[in-house]
PDB file of C-alpha atoms and ligand atoms in Angstrom:
ATOM      1  CA  MET A 616       0.000   0.000   0.000  1.00 48.00           C
ATOM      2  CA  TYR A 617       1.532   3.324  -1.029  1.00 48.00           C
ATOM      3  CA  ASN A 618       1.724   6.485   0.932  1.00 54.00           C
ATOM      4  CA  HIS A 619       0.231   8.734  -1.723  1.00 57.00           C
ATOM      5  CA  ALA A 620       1.889  11.841  -0.309  1.00 58.00           C
ATOM      6  CA  VAL A 621       5.307  10.833  -1.600  1.00 67.00           C
ATOM      7  CA  LEU A 622       6.323   9.679  -5.019  1.00 83.00           C
ATOM      8  CA  ASN A 623       7.289   6.113  -4.274  1.00 83.00           C
ATOM      9  CA  GLU A 624      10.847   5.853  -5.585  1.00 89.00           C
ATOM     10  CA  ALA A 625      11.107   2.152  -4.720  1.00 91.00           C
ATOM     11  CA  ALA A 626       7.978   1.362  -6.737  1.00 89.00           C
ATOM     12  CA  LEU A 627       9.392   3.316  -9.641  1.00 92.00           C
ATOM     13  CA  ARG A 628      12.758   1.585  -9.500  1.00 93.00           C
ATOM     14  CA  SER A 629      11.222  -1.861  -9.253  1.00 93.00           C
ATOM     15  CA  GLY A 630       9.141  -1.185 -12.383  1.00 93.00           C
ATOM     16  CA  LEU A 631      12.065   0.103 -14.483  1.00 93.00           C
ATOM     17  CA  PRO A 632      13.072  -0.288 -17.177  1.00 88.00           C
ATOM     18  CA  ARG A 633      10.120  -1.582 -19.138  1.00 86.00           C
ATOM     19  CA  GLY A 634      11.742  -0.552 -22.398  1.00 91.00           C
ATOM     20  CA  LYS A 635      14.419   1.889 -23.454  1.00 94.00           C
ATOM     21  CA  MET A 636      12.980   4.769 -21.432  1.00 97.00           C
ATOM     22  CA  GLY A 637      14.189   4.734 -17.847  1.00 97.00           C
ATOM     23  CA  ILE A 638      17.243   2.533 -18.398  1.00 96.00           C
ATOM     24  CA  GLU A 639      18.855   4.759 -15.779  1.00 96.00           C
ATOM     25  CA  LEU A 640      16.911   6.616 -13.087  1.00 97.00           C
ATOM     26  CA  HIS A 641      17.896   9.752 -11.188  1.00 97.00           C
ATOM     27  CA  TYR A 642      15.343  10.527  -8.509  1.00 97.00           C
ATOM     28  CA  PHE A 643      15.136  13.849  -6.630  1.00 97.00           C
ATOM     29  CA  GLU A 644      12.818  14.768  -3.793  1.00 95.00           C
ATOM     30  CA  ARG A 645      13.390  18.414  -4.690  1.00 97.00           C
ATOM     31  CA  ILE A 646      15.167  19.975  -7.641  1.00 98.00           C
ATOM     32  CA  ASP A 647      15.245  23.247  -9.569  1.00 98.00           C
ATOM     33  CA  SER A 648      14.151  21.664 -12.869  1.00 98.00           C
ATOM     34  CA  THR A 649      14.492  18.122 -14.194  1.00 98.00           C
ATOM     35  CA  ASN A 650      15.011  19.592 -17.693  1.00 98.00           C
ATOM     36  CA  LEU A 651      17.967  21.678 -16.502  1.00 98.00           C
ATOM     37  CA  ARG A 652      19.588  18.780 -14.653  1.00 98.00           C
ATOM     38  CA  ALA A 653      18.948  16.410 -17.576  1.00 98.00           C
ATOM     39  CA  ALA A 654      20.774  18.809 -19.906  1.00 98.00           C
ATOM     40  CA  GLU A 655      23.794  18.758 -17.570  1.00 98.00           C
ATOM     41  CA  LEU A 656      23.796  14.944 -17.596  1.00 98.00           C
ATOM     42  CA  ALA A 657      23.347  14.840 -21.375  1.00 98.00           C
ATOM     43  CA  ARG A 658      26.380  17.126 -21.808  1.00 97.00           C
ATOM     44  CA  GLN A 659      28.344  14.680 -19.633  1.00 97.00           C
ATOM     45  CA  GLY A 660      27.385  11.859 -22.010  1.00 96.00           C
ATOM     46  CA  ALA A 661      24.409  10.218 -20.225  1.00 97.00           C
ATOM     47  CA  ALA A 662      22.748   7.485 -22.256  1.00 96.00           C
ATOM     48  CA  GLU A 663      19.566   7.794 -24.258  1.00 96.00           C
ATOM     49  CA  GLY A 664      16.599   6.833 -22.127  1.00 97.00           C
ATOM     50  CA  THR A 665      18.090   8.285 -18.916  1.00 98.00           C
ATOM     51  CA  LEU A 666      15.168   9.405 -16.759  1.00 98.00           C
ATOM     52  CA  LEU A 667      15.108  12.180 -14.163  1.00 98.00           C
ATOM     53  CA  VAL A 668      12.114  12.317 -11.844  1.00 98.00           C
ATOM     54  CA  ALA A 669      11.388  14.890  -9.149  1.00 97.00           C
ATOM     55  CA  ASP A 670       8.682  14.985  -6.518  1.00 96.00           C
ATOM     56  CA  GLU A 671       9.028  18.772  -6.283  1.00 97.00           C
ATOM     57  CA  GLN A 672      10.447  21.366  -8.692  1.00 98.00           C
ATOM     58  CA  LEU A 673      11.383  24.843  -7.546  1.00 97.00           C
ATOM     59  CA  GLU A 674      11.997  26.297 -11.000  1.00 97.00           C
ATOM     60  CA  GLY A 675      10.127  24.055 -13.398  1.00 97.00           C
ATOM     61  CA  ARG A 676      10.406  25.304 -16.958  1.00 97.00           C
ATOM     62  CA  GLY A 677       7.423  25.695 -19.254  1.00 94.00           C
ATOM     63  CA  ARG A 678       7.265  26.684 -22.897  1.00 91.00           C
ATOM     64  CA  ARG A 679       7.467  30.348 -23.934  1.00 87.00           C
ATOM     65  CA  GLY A 680       9.570  31.193 -20.873  1.00 90.00           C
ATOM     66  CA  ARG A 681       6.760  30.357 -18.443  1.00 91.00           C
ATOM     67  CA  ARG A 682       7.290  28.669 -15.069  1.00 93.00           C
ATOM     68  CA  TRP A 683       5.833  25.230 -14.364  1.00 95.00           C
ATOM     69  CA  HIS A 684       4.388  24.667 -10.908  1.00 90.00           C
ATOM     70  CA  THR A 685       5.332  21.365  -9.174  1.00 96.00           C
ATOM     71  CA  PRO A 686       4.605  21.366  -5.445  1.00 96.00           C
ATOM     72  CA  PRO A 687       5.600  18.188  -3.556  1.00 96.00           C
ATOM     73  CA  GLY A 688       3.282  15.191  -3.559  1.00 95.00           C
ATOM     74  CA  THR A 689       0.961  16.455  -6.261  1.00 96.00           C
ATOM     75  CA  ALA A 690       2.237  15.816  -9.758  1.00 98.00           C
ATOM     76  CA  LEU A 691       4.507  14.014 -12.148  1.00 98.00           C
ATOM     77  CA  ALA A 692       7.556  15.985 -13.265  1.00 98.00           C
ATOM     78  CA  PHE A 693      10.172  14.163 -15.264  1.00 98.00           C
ATOM     79  CA  SER A 694      12.623  14.453 -18.146  1.00 98.00           C
ATOM     80  CA  LEU A 695      14.078  11.956 -20.585  1.00 98.00           C
ATOM     81  CA  ILE A 696      17.371  12.280 -22.433  1.00 98.00           C
ATOM     82  CA  LEU A 697      16.910  11.417 -26.107  1.00 95.00           C
ATOM     83  CA  ARG A 698      19.516  11.116 -28.809  1.00 93.00           C
ATOM     84  CA  PRO A 699      17.611  10.467 -32.040  1.00 88.00           C
ATOM     85  CA  ALA A 700      19.757   8.592 -34.557  1.00 77.00           C
ATOM     86  CA  ALA A 701      18.609  10.437 -37.691  1.00 59.00           C
ATOM     87  CA  MET A 702      19.790  13.628 -36.080  1.00 48.00           C
ATOM     88  CA  GLN A 703      19.516  16.026 -39.000  1.00 46.00           C
ATOM     89  CA  ALA A 704      16.052  14.932 -40.025  1.00 53.00           C
ATOM     90  CA  ILE A 705      14.274  15.062 -36.680  1.00 58.00           C
ATOM     91  CA  SER A 706      12.550  18.162 -35.414  1.00 65.00           C
ATOM     92  CA  PRO A 707      12.371  18.637 -31.629  1.00 64.00           C
ATOM     93  CA  GLY A 708       8.674  19.454 -32.132  1.00 69.00           C
ATOM     94  CA  GLY A 709       8.110  15.855 -33.222  1.00 82.00           C
ATOM     95  CA  LEU A 710       9.627  14.689 -29.959  1.00 89.00           C
ATOM     96  CA  GLY A 711       7.198  16.879 -28.031  1.00 91.00           C
ATOM     97  CA  LEU A 712       4.445  15.002 -29.784  1.00 91.00           C
ATOM     98  CA  VAL A 713       5.956  11.642 -28.799  1.00 94.00           C
ATOM     99  CA  GLY A 714       5.774  12.887 -25.196  1.00 96.00           C
ATOM    100  CA  ALA A 715       2.148  13.955 -25.568  1.00 96.00           C
ATOM    101  CA  LEU A 716       1.192  10.578 -27.064  1.00 97.00           C
ATOM    102  CA  GLY A 717       2.975   8.862 -24.165  1.00 98.00           C
ATOM    103  CA  VAL A 718       0.855  10.859 -21.710  1.00 98.00           C
ATOM    104  CA  VAL A 719      -2.281  10.030 -23.715  1.00 98.00           C
ATOM    105  CA  GLU A 720      -1.482   6.315 -23.425  1.00 97.00           C
ATOM    106  CA  GLY A 721      -0.774   6.521 -19.699  1.00 98.00           C
ATOM    107  CA  LEU A 722      -4.100   8.277 -19.100  1.00 98.00           C
ATOM    108  CA  HIS A 723      -5.880   5.704 -21.278  1.00 97.00           C
ATOM    109  CA  GLN A 724      -4.728   3.009 -18.885  1.00 97.00           C
ATOM    110  CA  LEU A 725      -6.720   4.832 -16.211  1.00 98.00           C
ATOM    111  CA  GLY A 726      -9.838   4.710 -18.383  1.00 97.00           C
ATOM    112  CA  LEU A 727      -9.611   8.363 -19.462  1.00 98.00           C
ATOM    113  CA  SER A 728      -9.890   9.699 -23.041  1.00 97.00           C
ATOM    114  CA  PRO A 729      -7.490  12.605 -23.363  1.00 98.00           C
ATOM    115  CA  LEU A 730      -7.073  14.791 -26.431  1.00 98.00           C
ATOM    116  CA  ILE A 731      -4.111  16.814 -27.665  1.00 97.00           C
ATOM    117  CA  LYS A 732      -4.357  20.566 -28.074  1.00 96.00           C
ATOM    118  CA  TRP A 733      -2.046  21.370 -30.950  1.00 94.00           C
ATOM    119  CA  PRO A 734       0.811  21.114 -30.834  1.00 92.00           C
ATOM    120  CA  ASN A 735       1.296  19.003 -27.690  1.00 92.00           C
ATOM    121  CA  ASP A 736      -0.719  19.972 -24.606  1.00 96.00           C
ATOM    122  CA  VAL A 737      -2.782  17.100 -23.226  1.00 98.00           C
ATOM    123  CA  LEU A 738      -6.382  17.915 -22.285  1.00 98.00           C
ATOM    124  CA  LEU A 739      -9.021  16.213 -20.176  1.00 98.00           C
ATOM    125  CA  GLY A 740     -12.518  17.647 -20.312  1.00 96.00           C
ATOM    126  CA  GLY A 741     -11.193  20.523 -22.454  1.00 96.00           C
ATOM    127  CA  ARG A 742      -8.671  21.563 -19.785  1.00 97.00           C
ATOM    128  CA  LYS A 743      -4.924  21.173 -19.727  1.00 97.00           C
ATOM    129  CA  VAL A 744      -3.711  18.282 -17.577  1.00 98.00           C
ATOM    130  CA  SER A 745      -0.192  17.923 -18.942  1.00 98.00           C
ATOM    131  CA  GLY A 746       2.459  20.004 -20.666  1.00 97.00           C
ATOM    132  CA  VAL A 747       5.440  18.833 -22.674  1.00 96.00           C
ATOM    133  CA  PHE A 748       8.623  20.832 -23.205  1.00 95.00           C
ATOM    134  CA  ALA A 749      11.238  19.429 -25.591  1.00 93.00           C
ATOM    135  CA  GLU A 750      14.531  21.347 -25.434  1.00 93.00           C
ATOM    136  CA  ALA A 751      17.120  20.621 -28.095  1.00 91.00           C
ATOM    137  CA  ALA A 752      20.890  21.148 -28.118  1.00 93.00           C
ATOM    138  CA  TRP A 753      22.762  21.369 -31.401  1.00 89.00           C
ATOM    139  CA  VAL A 754      26.378  20.966 -32.398  1.00 87.00           C
ATOM    140  CA  GLY A 755      26.603  22.997 -35.559  1.00 85.00           C
ATOM    141  CA  GLU A 756      23.833  21.681 -37.795  1.00 80.00           C
ATOM    142  CA  LEU A 757      23.521  18.396 -35.931  1.00 82.00           C
ATOM    143  CA  LEU A 758      21.101  17.719 -33.149  1.00 84.00           C
ATOM    144  CA  ASP A 759      23.178  16.570 -30.162  1.00 91.00           C
ATOM    145  CA  TYR A 760      20.403  15.627 -27.722  1.00 94.00           C
ATOM    146  CA  VAL A 761      16.855  16.517 -26.804  1.00 94.00           C
ATOM    147  CA  ILE A 762      15.499  16.800 -23.290  1.00 97.00           C
ATOM    148  CA  LEU A 763      11.892  15.704 -23.278  1.00 97.00           C
ATOM    149  CA  GLY A 764      10.291  17.208 -20.179  1.00 98.00           C
ATOM    150  CA  ILE A 765       6.799  16.211 -19.117  1.00 98.00           C
ATOM    151  CA  GLY A 766       4.627  17.563 -16.334  1.00 98.00           C
ATOM    152  CA  VAL A 767       1.271  16.082 -15.315  1.00 98.00           C
ATOM    153  CA  ASN A 768      -1.126  17.627 -12.798  1.00 98.00           C
ATOM    154  CA  VAL A 769      -2.214  14.686 -10.668  1.00 98.00           C
ATOM    155  CA  ARG A 770      -3.749  16.485  -7.648  1.00 97.00           C
ATOM    156  CA  GLU A 771      -5.515  19.797  -7.343  1.00 96.00           C
ATOM    157  CA  GLU A 772      -2.562  21.472  -5.588  1.00 95.00           C
ATOM    158  CA  ALA A 773      -0.527  21.017  -8.785  1.00 96.00           C
ATOM    159  CA  LEU A 774      -2.712  23.417 -10.741  1.00 96.00           C
ATOM    160  CA  PRO A 775      -0.825  26.420 -12.106  1.00 88.00           C
ATOM    161  CA  GLN A 776      -1.101  29.767 -10.394  1.00 83.00           C
ATOM    162  CA  GLY A 777      -1.567  33.229 -11.930  1.00 80.00           C
ATOM    163  CA  ALA A 778       0.786  33.954 -14.821  1.00 71.00           C
ATOM    164  CA  GLU A 779       1.832  30.285 -15.048  1.00 73.00           C
ATOM    165  CA  MET A 780      -1.660  29.460 -16.341  1.00 80.00           C
ATOM    166  CA  ASP A 781      -1.666  29.556 -20.142  1.00 82.00           C
ATOM    167  CA  PHE A 782      -4.947  27.659 -20.560  1.00 92.00           C
ATOM    168  CA  PRO A 783      -7.687  26.454 -18.174  1.00 95.00           C
ATOM    169  CA  ALA A 784      -6.214  23.557 -16.207  1.00 96.00           C
ATOM    170  CA  THR A 785      -7.359  20.348 -14.571  1.00 97.00           C
ATOM    171  CA  HIS A 786      -5.871  17.407 -12.678  1.00 98.00           C
ATOM    172  CA  VAL A 787      -6.084  13.644 -13.165  1.00 98.00           C
ATOM    173  CA  GLU A 788      -7.653  12.800  -9.811  1.00 98.00           C
ATOM    174  CA  GLY A 789     -10.358  15.427 -10.316  1.00 97.00           C
ATOM    175  CA  GLU A 790     -11.328  13.935 -13.673  1.00 97.00           C
ATOM    176  CA  LEU A 791     -11.150  10.381 -12.383  1.00 97.00           C
ATOM    177  CA  GLY A 792     -12.762  10.928  -8.992  1.00 97.00           C
ATOM    178  CA  ARG A 793     -10.244   8.750  -7.177  1.00 96.00           C
ATOM    179  CA  ARG A 794      -6.643   8.566  -6.008  1.00 95.00           C
ATOM    180  CA  VAL A 795      -3.994   7.818  -8.606  1.00 96.00           C
ATOM    181  CA  ASP A 796      -0.888   5.727  -8.160  1.00 95.00           C
ATOM    182  CA  ARG A 797       1.750   8.137  -9.503  1.00 96.00           C
ATOM    183  CA  PRO A 798       4.588   5.605 -10.082  1.00 95.00           C
ATOM    184  CA  ARG A 799       2.189   3.406 -12.036  1.00 95.00           C
ATOM    185  CA  LEU A 800       1.017   6.316 -14.192  1.00 97.00           C
ATOM    186  CA  LEU A 801       4.616   7.352 -14.846  1.00 97.00           C
ATOM    187  CA  LEU A 802       5.562   3.811 -15.901  1.00 96.00           C
ATOM    188  CA  ASP A 803       2.593   3.662 -18.272  1.00 97.00           C
ATOM    189  CA  ILE A 804       3.547   7.015 -19.816  1.00 98.00           C
ATOM    190  CA  LEU A 805       7.115   5.771 -20.339  1.00 98.00           C
ATOM    191  CA  LEU A 806       5.769   2.711 -22.105  1.00 97.00           C
ATOM    192  CA  GLY A 807       3.794   5.001 -24.413  1.00 97.00           C
ATOM    193  CA  VAL A 808       6.894   7.106 -25.132  1.00 97.00           C
ATOM    194  CA  ASP A 809       8.812   3.911 -25.868  1.00 96.00           C
ATOM    195  CA  ARG A 810       6.143   2.813 -28.292  1.00 96.00           C
ATOM    196  CA  TRP A 811       5.926   6.113 -30.208  1.00 95.00           C
ATOM    197  CA  TYR A 812       9.564   7.205 -30.229  1.00 93.00           C
ATOM    198  CA  PRO A 813      10.613   4.790 -33.018  1.00 91.00           C
ATOM    199  CA  ARG A 814       7.603   6.007 -35.040  1.00 90.00           C
ATOM    200  CA  LEU A 815       9.005   9.550 -35.246  1.00 87.00           C
ATOM    201  CA  GLY A 816       8.506  10.937 -38.748  1.00 82.00           C
ATOM    202  CA  LYS A 817       6.216   8.023 -39.740  1.00 87.00           C
ATOM    203  CA  ALA A 818       2.666   8.346 -41.019  1.00 88.00           C
ATOM    204  CA  ASP A 819       1.096   6.396 -38.143  1.00 92.00           C
ATOM    205  CA  LEU A 820       2.457   8.900 -35.605  1.00 91.00           C
ATOM    206  CA  LEU A 821       0.768  11.692 -37.511  1.00 89.00           C
ATOM    207  CA  ALA A 822      -2.440   9.667 -37.762  1.00 92.00           C
ATOM    208  CA  ALA A 823      -2.438   9.030 -33.987  1.00 94.00           C
ATOM    209  CA  TRP A 824      -1.928  12.752 -33.414  1.00 91.00           C
ATOM    210  CA  GLU A 825      -4.706  13.761 -35.769  1.00 92.00           C
ATOM    211  CA  ASP A 826      -7.040  11.171 -34.228  1.00 94.00           C
ATOM    212  CA  ARG A 827      -6.517  12.763 -30.843  1.00 96.00           C
ATOM    213  CA  LEU A 828      -6.547  16.375 -31.990  1.00 96.00           C
ATOM    214  CA  ALA A 829      -8.797  18.562 -29.819  1.00 97.00           C
ATOM    215  CA  PHE A 830     -11.233  21.096 -31.333  1.00 97.00           C
ATOM    216  CA  ARG A 831     -11.224  19.521 -34.793  1.00 96.00           C
ATOM    217  CA  GLY A 832     -14.091  20.914 -36.883  1.00 95.00           C
ATOM    218  CA  GLU A 833     -14.577  23.689 -34.330  1.00 96.00           C
ATOM    219  CA  GLN A 834     -13.975  27.447 -34.360  1.00 97.00           C
ATOM    220  CA  VAL A 835     -10.600  28.319 -32.910  1.00 97.00           C
ATOM    221  CA  GLU A 836      -8.350  31.351 -32.605  1.00 96.00           C
ATOM    222  CA  LEU A 837      -4.615  31.286 -33.272  1.00 95.00           C
ATOM    223  CA  SER A 838      -2.466  34.123 -32.034  1.00 92.00           C
ATOM    224  CA  ASP A 839       1.232  34.832 -32.325  1.00 88.00           C
ATOM    225  CA  GLY A 840       1.203  38.231 -30.671  1.00 82.00           C
ATOM    226  CA  SER A 841      -0.012  40.056 -33.786  1.00 85.00           C
ATOM    227  CA  ALA A 842      -3.548  40.035 -35.198  1.00 85.00           C
ATOM    228  CA  PRO A 843      -5.260  36.758 -34.208  1.00 91.00           C
ATOM    229  CA  LEU A 844      -6.459  34.392 -36.893  1.00 95.00           C
ATOM    230  CA  ARG A 845      -9.870  32.756 -36.565  1.00 96.00           C
ATOM    231  CA  GLY A 846     -11.280  29.804 -38.404  1.00 96.00           C
ATOM    232  CA  ILE A 847     -12.282  26.150 -38.347  1.00 97.00           C
ATOM    233  CA  LEU A 848      -9.633  23.657 -37.335  1.00 97.00           C
ATOM    234  CA  LEU A 849      -9.419  21.135 -40.183  1.00 96.00           C
ATOM    235  CA  GLY A 850      -6.507  18.894 -39.170  1.00 93.00           C
ATOM    236  CA  LEU A 851      -2.792  18.553 -39.830  1.00 90.00           C
ATOM    237  CA  THR A 852      -0.411  18.530 -42.770  1.00 87.00           C
ATOM    238  CA  VAL A 853       2.077  15.664 -43.152  1.00 79.00           C
ATOM    239  CA  ASP A 854       4.616  17.845 -41.334  1.00 79.00           C
ATOM    240  CA  GLY A 855       2.366  18.496 -38.357  1.00 83.00           C
ATOM    241  CA  TRP A 856       1.394  22.026 -39.366  1.00 89.00           C
ATOM    242  CA  LEU A 857      -2.141  23.038 -38.438  1.00 93.00           C
ATOM    243  CA  ARG A 858      -4.706  23.330 -41.233  1.00 95.00           C
ATOM    244  CA  LEU A 859      -7.288  26.001 -40.676  1.00 96.00           C
ATOM    245  CA  ALA A 860     -10.144  27.264 -42.873  1.00 97.00           C
ATOM    246  CA  ASP A 861     -10.039  30.996 -42.249  1.00 94.00           C
ATOM    247  CA  GLN A 862     -13.063  33.276 -42.249  1.00 92.00           C
ATOM    248  CA  ALA A 863     -12.796  33.774 -46.027  1.00 94.00           C
ATOM    249  CA  GLY A 864     -12.849  29.991 -46.498  1.00 91.00           C
ATOM    250  CA  GLU A 865      -9.159  29.864 -47.491  1.00 96.00           C
ATOM    251  CA  VAL A 866      -7.079  26.986 -46.089  1.00 97.00           C
ATOM    252  CA  VAL A 867      -4.167  28.327 -44.059  1.00 95.00           C
ATOM    253  CA  GLU A 868      -1.268  26.209 -42.756  1.00 94.00           C
ATOM    254  CA  LEU A 869       0.463  27.199 -39.539  1.00 92.00           C
ATOM    255  CA  GLU A 870       3.822  26.025 -38.256  1.00 88.00           C
ATOM    256  CA  PRO A 871       3.949  24.540 -34.716  1.00 85.00           C
ATOM    257  CA  GLY A 872       5.584  26.705 -32.093  1.00 81.00           C
ATOM    258  CA  ALA A 873       4.725  30.239 -33.097  1.00 83.00           C
ATOM    259  CA  HIS A 874       0.991  30.254 -32.359  1.00 89.00           C
ATOM    260  CA  ARG A 875      -1.187  29.750 -29.316  1.00 91.00           C
ATOM    261  CA  LEU A 876      -4.483  28.033 -29.895  1.00 95.00           C
ATOM    262  CA  ARG A 877      -7.730  28.530 -28.035  1.00 95.00           C
ATOM    263  CA  PRO A 878     -11.268  27.386 -28.810  1.00 96.00           C
ATOM    264  CA  LEU A 879     -13.842  30.087 -29.454  1.00 94.00           C
ATOM    265  CA  ALA A 880     -16.763  28.154 -28.018  1.00 80.00           C
ATOM    266  CA  GLU A 881     -17.305  25.423 -25.458  1.00 64.00           C
ATOM    267  CA  GLY A 882     -17.057  22.374 -27.747  1.00 52.00           C
ATOM    268  CA  ARG A 883     -17.625  18.645 -27.652  1.00 49.00           C
ATOM    269  CA  SER A 884     -14.091  17.661 -28.651  1.00 53.00           C
ATOM    270  CA  SER A 885     -12.692  18.072 -25.204  1.00 53.00           C
ATOM    271  CA  GLY A 886     -11.730  14.583 -24.045  1.00 57.00           C
ATOM    272  CA  ARG A 887     -12.599  13.020 -20.701  1.00 58.00           C
TER     273      ARG A 887
HETATM  274  C1  BTN B1147       4.345  23.664 -20.956  1.00 82.87           C
HETATM  275  O1  BTN B1147       4.701  24.849 -20.911  1.00 82.87           O
HETATM  276  O2  BTN B1147       3.178  23.341 -21.156  1.00 82.87           O
HETATM  277  C2  BTN B1147       5.366  22.563 -20.763  1.00 82.87           C
HETATM  278  C3  BTN B1147       5.659  22.303 -19.315  1.00 82.87           C
HETATM  279  C4  BTN B1147       6.656  21.181 -19.099  1.00 82.87           C
HETATM  280  C5  BTN B1147       6.958  20.989 -17.619  1.00 82.87           C
HETATM  281  C6  BTN B1147       7.873  19.821 -17.356  1.00 82.87           C
HETATM  282  S1  BTN B1147       7.854  19.323 -15.657  1.00 82.87           S
HETATM  283  C7  BTN B1147       9.225  18.296 -15.915  1.00 82.87           C
HETATM  284  C8  BTN B1147      10.158  19.004 -16.883  1.00 82.87           C
HETATM  285  N1  BTN B1147      11.088  19.850 -16.156  1.00 82.87           N
HETATM  286  C9  BTN B1147      10.880  21.140 -16.392  1.00 82.87           C
HETATM  287  O3  BTN B1147      11.527  22.056 -15.887  1.00 82.87           O
HETATM  288  N2  BTN B1147       9.878  21.293 -17.266  1.00 82.87           N
HETATM  289  C10 BTN B1147       9.340  20.012 -17.702  1.00 82.87           C
END
């Protein structure tokens, strides 16, 4: 029987590795950021699949320079060191997607039906439950390594505060209505990452993404700081760009990364 207040390191260790992800585990009760520490280890030559897990982060990093809130006993916060073999061809954005699909699979195991808000936020009930932050390091034109950082709100106390909140948020236990075994969820997410990582750049990865795309067929707004673009979300291109029918009926394609997406109405494609 677990004490749910602490992330059970022993349970995690005994379940690892189930595949390539987690071949080596570094566990921290408290850390600044697992992404930062993973980058240090990657620079020192740590192997692909090395996993860093923290129960609490003091300076968790989110996308677009935001902070990511990880109080103790409430969340999953972890990073994986990846060294994709086809280093020139892989975009770090694709790795973010692998992370999101891993989270989707872990949540499926709990009986939930998450969706992905383009490009790689995971939603339950139309609210963000997990964020993925892939940080790449290059040597010249070659990708040296990618740190795939994943945060999941498991309990209510993990919900972002103030300026950290980029989208309405939720937590797994709230959606499920019961306690969640965090080591188990983490192991299931790792299995999902393991399954999708070799599919990087393949058509079935894109199909899985499109299948799980939130707000498809609905009115959305995309903003990049200048005039927002509104239209109906159609789907994805083969490169993972977003296809949108704008208000004049023209199909527009938008590159991942630059734009923030929000739905214009309460829709049905929200995932539960
Ligand atoms: C986002 O902005 O949505 C992405 C947030 C990613 C947060 C995770 S928590 C574990 C890892 N370590 C970090 O510092 N950030 C990522």
